[in-house]
Amino acid sequence: MKTKLTTRDLISAGAFGAIYLVLLTVFSMVLPVVPILYLGIPLIAGVILGSVYMLYTLKVPRRGAVLILAILVGLITSMSTIYPLFFAILWGVIAEIILAGERRKSANALVASYCVFNLTSMGPFFALVVAKDAFLESCAVYYGEDYAATLDAMTPSWIIIVFVVLALLGGLLGGLLGKRILKKHFIKAGISS
């Protein structure tokens, strides 16, 4: 198996990255209409985007491909603060480590890497931890004072732990769903269960 990214790999990475980012952006724009759904983005997006991630890793089975996708997600989710980019890079590196060597040919390793990778969907929630007041003011402008008050009441200081658990659970469920949906593709690519 080749390990270096080729031009074709980069084109595929860009295409699948665009699909992943568009879907994540849609979820991030539609779900916030209801505060509880907004808080569920790491779980909901994780379950649905798992298949896209799995297909991406099948089409671009090279070292560095997952990190490229993580950086793209980090750039998109870093609109208000730089922290999501730093954490996205961290999650991308850890996901790459999980897939190091021959583990890239293991469906279970792909699921585990997606569990970690899905933590990148938490980018916008870091604002709730590092700048909650500014974040709530922004919410009040876009969604109204009642929405901001509801979100404030639903997000105590320890909420980041809940987001991590939701992201990991969404990654696990999405990875398993993607593994099941793409079973024929895994077999064809020589990836073991």
Short mmCIF file of C-alpha atoms in Angstrom, two decimals, residues 13-175:
data_model
loop_
_atom_site.label_atom_id
_atom_site.label_comp_id
_atom_site.label_asym_id
_atom_site.label_seq_id
_atom_site.Cartn_x
_atom_site.Cartn_y
_atom_site.Cartn_z
CA ALA A 13 -9.81 14.35 0.00
CA GLY A 14 -11.09 17.74 -1.16
CA ALA A 15 -14.29 16.26 -2.59
CA PHE A 16 -15.12 14.13 0.46
CA GLY A 17 -13.98 16.91 2.76
CA ALA A 18 -16.43 19.24 1.03
CA ILE A 19 -19.28 16.75 1.49
CA TYR A 20 -18.39 16.27 5.17
CA LEU A 21 -18.10 20.03 5.78
CA VAL A 22 -21.32 20.92 3.95
CA LEU A 23 -23.29 18.37 5.96
CA LEU A 24 -21.69 19.50 9.24
CA THR A 25 -22.45 23.13 8.36
CA VAL A 26 -26.07 22.29 7.54
CA PHE A 27 -26.47 20.54 10.90
CA SER A 28 -24.83 23.50 12.63
CA MET A 29 -27.26 25.90 10.95
CA VAL A 30 -30.52 23.93 11.18
CA LEU A 31 -30.30 22.22 14.57
CA PRO A 32 -29.65 25.39 16.63
CA VAL A 33 -33.23 26.52 15.99
CA VAL A 34 -34.14 24.40 19.03
CA PRO A 35 -31.68 24.72 21.96
CA ILE A 36 -31.74 21.02 22.92
CA LEU A 37 -31.04 20.00 19.31
CA TYR A 38 -28.17 22.49 19.23
CA LEU A 39 -26.64 20.74 22.22
CA GLY A 40 -27.12 17.40 20.44
CA ILE A 41 -25.05 18.33 17.37
CA PRO A 42 -22.01 16.19 18.37
CA LEU A 43 -24.26 13.14 18.67
CA ILE A 44 -26.55 13.75 15.69
CA ALA A 45 -23.81 14.87 13.30
CA GLY A 46 -21.58 12.04 14.49
CA VAL A 47 -24.13 9.37 13.67
CA ILE A 48 -24.95 10.75 10.23
CA LEU A 49 -21.43 11.75 9.17
CA GLY A 50 -19.89 8.41 10.18
CA SER A 51 -20.65 6.91 6.77
CA VAL A 52 -19.03 9.86 4.99
CA TYR A 53 -15.91 9.49 7.14
CA MET A 54 -15.73 5.75 6.51
CA LEU A 55 -16.13 6.23 2.77
CA TYR A 56 -13.49 8.97 2.89
CA THR A 57 -10.99 6.66 4.60
CA LEU A 58 -11.74 3.97 2.00
CA LYS A 59 -11.23 6.31 -0.94
CA VAL A 60 -8.15 8.03 0.53
CA PRO A 61 -6.39 5.26 2.52
CA ARG A 62 -3.20 7.24 3.07
CA ARG A 63 -1.36 8.55 6.09
CA GLY A 64 -2.30 12.20 6.62
CA ALA A 65 -5.72 12.07 4.95
CA VAL A 66 -7.64 12.09 8.24
CA LEU A 67 -5.50 14.95 9.52
CA ILE A 68 -6.31 16.97 6.38
CA LEU A 69 -10.03 16.49 7.02
CA ALA A 70 -9.58 17.44 10.68
CA ILE A 71 -7.81 20.65 9.70
CA LEU A 72 -10.62 21.53 7.28
CA VAL A 73 -13.23 20.94 9.99
CA GLY A 74 -11.14 22.98 12.42
CA LEU A 75 -10.92 25.90 9.99
CA ILE A 76 -14.68 25.90 9.42
CA THR A 77 -15.53 25.69 13.14
CA SER A 78 -12.95 28.33 14.14
CA MET A 79 -14.96 31.29 12.96
CA SER A 80 -15.23 32.97 16.37
CA THR A 81 -12.17 31.61 18.19
CA ILE A 82 -9.00 29.73 17.28
CA TYR A 83 -9.42 26.96 19.89
CA PRO A 84 -11.49 24.64 17.66
CA LEU A 85 -8.67 24.54 15.10
CA PHE A 86 -6.10 23.55 17.72
CA PHE A 87 -8.33 20.83 19.11
CA ALA A 88 -9.31 19.61 15.62
CA ILE A 89 -5.62 19.18 14.80
CA LEU A 90 -5.13 17.29 18.08
CA TRP A 91 -8.08 14.95 17.37
CA GLY A 92 -6.86 14.48 13.80
CA VAL A 93 -3.37 13.49 14.99
CA ILE A 94 -4.81 11.03 17.52
CA ALA A 95 -7.12 9.54 14.84
CA GLU A 96 -4.08 9.16 12.55
CA ILE A 97 -2.14 7.42 15.35
CA ILE A 98 -5.05 4.98 15.80
CA LEU A 99 -4.80 4.19 12.08
CA ALA A 100 -1.01 3.92 11.99
CA GLY A 101 0.53 1.08 10.01
CA GLU A 102 -1.64 -1.87 9.12
CA ARG A 103 -4.46 -0.79 11.45
CA ARG A 104 -5.77 1.30 8.53
CA LYS A 105 -6.90 -2.08 7.12
CA SER A 106 -9.04 -2.81 10.19
CA ALA A 107 -12.70 -1.76 10.24
CA ASN A 108 -12.62 -1.65 14.05
CA ALA A 109 -9.63 0.72 13.97
CA LEU A 110 -11.54 2.92 11.50
CA VAL A 111 -14.50 3.02 13.91
CA ALA A 112 -12.18 3.88 16.83
CA SER A 113 -10.50 6.62 14.80
CA TYR A 114 -13.89 8.09 13.93
CA CYS A 115 -14.88 8.13 17.62
CA VAL A 116 -11.92 10.41 18.25
CA PHE A 117 -12.32 12.33 15.00
CA ASN A 118 -15.94 13.18 15.82
CA LEU A 119 -14.66 15.30 18.70
CA THR A 120 -13.92 17.89 15.98
CA SER A 121 -17.69 18.53 15.81
CA MET A 122 -17.43 20.11 19.27
CA GLY A 123 -15.61 23.15 17.87
CA PRO A 124 -18.44 25.66 18.30
CA PHE A 125 -19.05 24.49 21.86
CA PHE A 126 -15.65 25.62 23.07
CA ALA A 127 -17.10 29.14 23.05
CA LEU A 128 -19.46 27.98 25.81
CA VAL A 129 -16.41 27.18 27.92
CA VAL A 130 -13.95 29.97 27.10
CA ALA A 131 -16.33 32.87 26.36
CA LYS A 132 -19.84 31.93 27.45
CA ASP A 133 -21.10 35.48 27.99
CA ALA A 134 -20.02 36.64 24.52
CA PHE A 135 -21.46 33.47 22.99
CA LEU A 136 -24.81 33.99 24.71
CA GLU A 137 -24.90 37.65 23.59
CA SER A 138 -24.38 36.45 20.02
CA CYS A 139 -27.19 33.90 20.45
CA ALA A 140 -29.48 36.62 21.78
CA VAL A 141 -28.86 38.69 18.65
CA TYR A 142 -29.64 35.83 16.28
CA TYR A 143 -32.28 33.85 18.17
CA GLY A 144 -33.61 36.19 20.86
CA GLU A 145 -33.24 36.68 24.60
CA ASP A 146 -35.43 33.69 25.52
CA TYR A 147 -33.27 31.37 23.43
CA ALA A 148 -30.07 32.68 25.05
CA ALA A 149 -31.59 32.33 28.54
CA THR A 150 -32.68 28.74 27.79
CA LEU A 151 -29.24 27.87 26.45
CA ASP A 152 -27.60 29.47 29.49
CA ALA A 153 -29.77 27.40 31.83
CA MET A 154 -28.96 24.20 29.90
CA THR A 155 -25.18 24.70 29.90
CA PRO A 156 -23.61 24.57 33.35
CA SER A 157 -19.82 24.82 33.63
CA TRP A 158 -19.39 21.02 33.37
CA ILE A 159 -21.36 20.74 30.11
CA ILE A 160 -18.17 20.15 28.11
CA ILE A 161 -17.98 16.66 29.67
CA VAL A 162 -21.46 15.94 28.29
CA PHE A 163 -20.36 17.17 24.85
CA VAL A 164 -17.32 14.90 24.91
CA VAL A 165 -19.49 11.90 25.83
CA LEU A 166 -22.06 12.80 23.13
CA ALA A 167 -19.31 13.22 20.52
CA LEU A 168 -17.70 9.89 21.42
CA LEU A 169 -21.08 8.13 21.40
CA GLY A 170 -22.02 9.76 18.09
CA GLY A 171 -18.64 8.70 16.68
CA LEU A 172 -19.12 5.13 17.83
CA LEU A 173 -22.67 4.86 16.48
CA GLY A 174 -21.78 6.64 13.24
CA GLY A 175 -18.69 4.48 12.76
#
